[in-house]
Amino acid sequence: RLSNLSALSIAFNLARLHEAAGRIVAAVELHKAIVKRHPSYVNSYLRLACIARDCGSLVDCSEWLKCACAVAPGNPEVLILVGNLHLSLCDWKPAQRVFTKLLEDNIPNVDAYSMLCLGNIYFDNLKTPERYAKHLGHAADYYRRILQKDNANAYAANGIGTVLAEKGDLPRSKEIFNRVRE
């Protein structure tokens, strides 16, 4: 039944409707049927990974992402989810490698997100005293690079505000946070 592309698209959209309606088992079964019939259909692997993640099964999420990587190596959507999984597990080095690769690939609409994640990785690793200043500087640099390309990026502005607050420049950080809130 899933032999033509229209049927495949309809099946995927039906699975997404099941997800939205909270019928997770039906959604999972349909996504599994899709990947069984069309093993290269990466979107169903990604949805299975997201469903597993949302249900708290990071092991299953990781397995589905491995399948997606095998089917679509280098796919930015797959790599972003892999990077986000590493971030959720506080696996900083693997996450950093993924987002650095995405940044090096210079993919439009992915570079800002990658820079934001890299800035956040550095900011989240300020605990090591001998690397504190270096990591704070790297975080600020990534946030600034985003703002140079898009001065309305609230996430990057918030990042700069947190860096300034961390440095003790509370008046400037408060000003930035107020602008972000507006």
Short mmCIF file of C-alpha atoms in Angstrom, two decimals:
data_model
loop_
_atom_site.label_atom_id
_atom_site.label_comp_id
_atom_site.label_asym_id
_atom_site.label_seq_id
_atom_site.Cartn_x
_atom_site.Cartn_y
_atom_site.Cartn_z
CA ARG A 1 0.00 0.00 0.00
CA LEU A 2 2.95 2.34 0.49
CA SER A 3 4.39 1.74 -2.95
CA ASN A 4 3.92 5.17 -4.49
CA LEU A 5 5.13 8.53 -3.21
CA SER A 6 1.64 9.92 -2.62
CA ALA A 7 0.73 7.00 -0.41
CA LEU A 8 4.03 7.41 1.44
CA SER A 9 3.35 11.08 2.07
CA ILE A 10 -0.19 10.35 3.22
CA ALA A 11 1.04 7.61 5.56
CA PHE A 12 3.66 9.94 7.07
CA ASN A 13 1.10 12.70 7.57
CA LEU A 14 -1.32 10.21 9.14
CA ALA A 15 1.42 9.11 11.53
CA ARG A 16 2.03 12.77 12.42
CA LEU A 17 -1.71 13.19 13.07
CA HIS A 18 -1.61 10.18 15.39
CA GLU A 19 1.31 11.83 17.24
CA ALA A 20 -0.52 15.13 17.55
CA ALA A 21 -3.61 13.36 18.87
CA GLY A 22 -1.56 11.49 21.46
CA ARG A 23 -1.97 8.11 19.79
CA ILE A 24 1.72 7.29 20.13
CA VAL A 25 1.45 3.53 19.60
CA ALA A 26 -0.41 4.01 16.31
CA ALA A 27 2.13 6.63 15.21
CA VAL A 28 5.08 4.39 16.03
CA GLU A 29 3.53 1.42 14.21
CA LEU A 30 2.89 3.52 11.12
CA HIS A 31 6.39 5.04 11.11
CA LYS A 32 7.89 1.56 11.51
CA ALA A 33 5.78 0.32 8.58
CA ILE A 34 7.04 3.26 6.52
CA VAL A 35 10.73 2.56 7.21
CA LYS A 36 10.21 -1.17 6.63
CA ARG A 37 8.73 -0.47 3.20
CA HIS A 38 10.97 2.55 2.44
CA PRO A 39 14.22 2.13 4.38
CA SER A 40 15.64 5.38 3.01
CA TYR A 41 12.76 7.56 4.26
CA VAL A 42 14.71 9.50 6.86
CA ASN A 43 11.79 11.56 8.18
CA SER A 44 10.17 8.53 9.79
CA TYR A 45 13.44 7.61 11.50
CA LEU A 46 13.61 11.15 12.86
CA ARG A 47 10.03 11.02 14.10
CA LEU A 48 10.67 7.65 15.78
CA ALA A 49 13.74 9.16 17.46
CA CYS A 50 11.73 12.18 18.64
CA ILE A 51 8.90 10.01 19.94
CA ALA A 52 11.39 7.83 21.84
CA ARG A 53 13.08 10.93 23.27
CA ASP A 54 9.77 12.45 24.31
CA CYS A 55 8.79 9.18 25.99
CA GLY A 56 12.05 9.22 27.94
CA SER A 57 13.75 6.39 26.08
CA LEU A 58 17.09 7.93 25.12
CA VAL A 59 18.48 4.49 24.21
CA ASP A 60 15.74 3.96 21.61
CA CYS A 61 16.18 7.54 20.45
CA SER A 62 19.87 6.88 19.92
CA GLU A 63 19.13 3.69 17.98
CA TRP A 64 16.71 5.44 15.64
CA LEU A 65 19.21 8.24 15.10
CA LYS A 66 21.89 5.67 14.22
CA CYS A 67 19.52 4.29 11.58
CA ALA A 68 18.89 7.80 10.27
CA CYS A 69 22.66 8.47 10.11
CA ALA A 70 23.17 5.26 8.16
CA VAL A 71 20.44 6.21 5.69
CA ALA A 72 21.33 9.89 5.37
CA PRO A 73 24.89 10.58 6.50
CA GLY A 74 25.57 14.29 6.65
CA ASN A 75 21.87 15.23 6.66
CA PRO A 76 21.70 18.44 8.74
CA GLU A 77 18.38 17.56 10.38
CA VAL A 78 19.76 14.19 11.47
CA LEU A 79 22.97 15.76 12.76
CA ILE A 80 21.10 18.44 14.69
CA LEU A 81 19.04 15.78 16.48
CA VAL A 82 22.22 13.79 17.19
CA GLY A 83 23.86 16.91 18.59
CA ASN A 84 20.80 17.72 20.68
CA LEU A 85 20.77 14.19 22.08
CA HIS A 86 24.40 14.62 23.13
CA LEU A 87 23.53 17.98 24.70
CA SER A 88 20.66 16.45 26.67
CA LEU A 89 23.10 13.86 28.02
CA CYS A 90 25.75 16.53 28.78
CA ASP A 91 28.10 14.76 26.36
CA TRP A 92 29.84 18.01 25.49
CA LYS A 93 32.68 16.77 23.25
CA PRO A 94 30.50 14.71 20.86
CA ALA A 95 27.94 17.53 20.73
CA GLN A 96 30.70 20.02 19.99
CA ARG A 97 32.02 17.83 17.16
CA VAL A 98 28.56 17.57 15.59
CA PHE A 99 27.81 21.30 15.72
CA THR A 100 31.33 22.22 14.57
CA LYS A 101 30.88 19.92 11.56
CA LEU A 102 27.55 21.52 10.77
CA LEU A 103 29.14 24.95 11.02
CA GLU A 104 32.03 23.93 8.74
CA ASP A 105 29.56 22.58 6.16
CA ASN A 106 28.22 26.16 5.89
CA ILE A 107 24.59 25.16 5.47
CA PRO A 108 22.16 28.10 5.34
CA ASN A 109 19.71 28.29 8.25
CA VAL A 110 21.81 25.79 10.23
CA ASP A 111 24.85 27.92 11.02
CA ALA A 112 23.08 30.19 13.52
CA TYR A 113 21.68 27.22 15.41
CA SER A 114 25.08 25.50 15.40
CA MET A 115 26.80 28.64 16.68
CA LEU A 116 24.17 29.03 19.39
CA CYS A 117 24.69 25.44 20.53
CA LEU A 118 28.46 25.87 20.51
CA GLY A 119 28.13 29.08 22.53
CA ASN A 120 25.88 27.27 24.99
CA ILE A 121 28.34 24.38 25.27
CA TYR A 122 31.12 26.78 26.20
CA PHE A 123 28.88 28.69 28.60
CA ASP A 124 27.73 25.48 30.27
CA ASN A 125 31.35 24.50 30.86
CA LEU A 126 32.48 27.46 32.96
CA LYS A 127 33.00 25.23 35.98
CA THR A 128 36.65 24.52 35.21
CA PRO A 129 38.57 27.46 36.75
CA GLU A 130 41.58 27.27 34.42
CA ARG A 131 39.32 27.40 31.36
CA TYR A 132 36.74 29.84 32.71
CA ALA A 133 37.92 32.97 30.84
CA LYS A 134 38.59 31.04 27.63
CA HIS A 135 35.17 29.38 27.62
CA LEU A 136 33.37 32.61 28.50
CA GLY A 137 35.17 34.33 25.63
CA HIS A 138 34.30 31.57 23.16
CA ALA A 139 30.65 31.66 24.23
CA ALA A 140 30.51 35.43 23.74
CA ASP A 141 32.23 35.13 20.35
CA TYR A 142 29.66 32.64 19.06
CA TYR A 143 26.74 34.75 20.28
CA ARG A 144 28.26 37.89 18.68
CA ARG A 145 28.80 36.10 15.36
CA ILE A 146 25.11 35.21 15.29
CA LEU A 147 24.10 38.79 16.07
CA GLN A 148 26.37 40.13 13.30
CA LYS A 149 24.34 38.10 10.81
CA ASP A 150 20.96 38.62 12.49
CA ASN A 151 20.77 41.38 15.07
CA ALA A 152 17.22 40.32 15.98
CA ASN A 153 18.19 36.82 17.14
CA ALA A 154 16.76 36.77 20.66
CA TYR A 155 18.58 33.58 21.63
CA ALA A 156 22.00 35.03 20.81
CA ALA A 157 21.11 38.31 22.51
CA ASN A 158 20.06 36.36 25.58
CA GLY A 159 23.40 34.54 25.41
CA ILE A 160 25.29 37.85 25.36
CA GLY A 161 23.18 39.00 28.31
CA THR A 162 24.10 35.90 30.30
CA VAL A 163 27.80 36.37 29.47
CA LEU A 164 27.64 39.99 30.64
CA ALA A 165 25.83 38.95 33.82
CA GLU A 166 28.47 36.28 34.43
CA LYS A 167 31.15 38.95 34.04
CA GLY A 168 29.32 41.08 36.60
CA ASP A 169 28.14 43.74 34.15
CA LEU A 170 24.58 43.66 35.48
CA PRO A 171 23.36 47.02 34.09
CA ARG A 172 24.26 46.07 30.49
CA SER A 173 22.94 42.53 30.90
CA LYS A 174 19.67 43.87 32.32
CA GLU A 175 19.37 46.25 29.37
CA ILE A 176 19.84 43.38 26.93
CA PHE A 177 17.37 41.15 28.76
CA ASN A 178 14.80 43.97 28.68
CA ARG A 179 15.29 44.39 24.92
CA VAL A 180 14.91 40.64 24.41
CA ARG A 181 11.71 40.67 26.44
CA GLU A 182 10.30 43.46 24.25
#
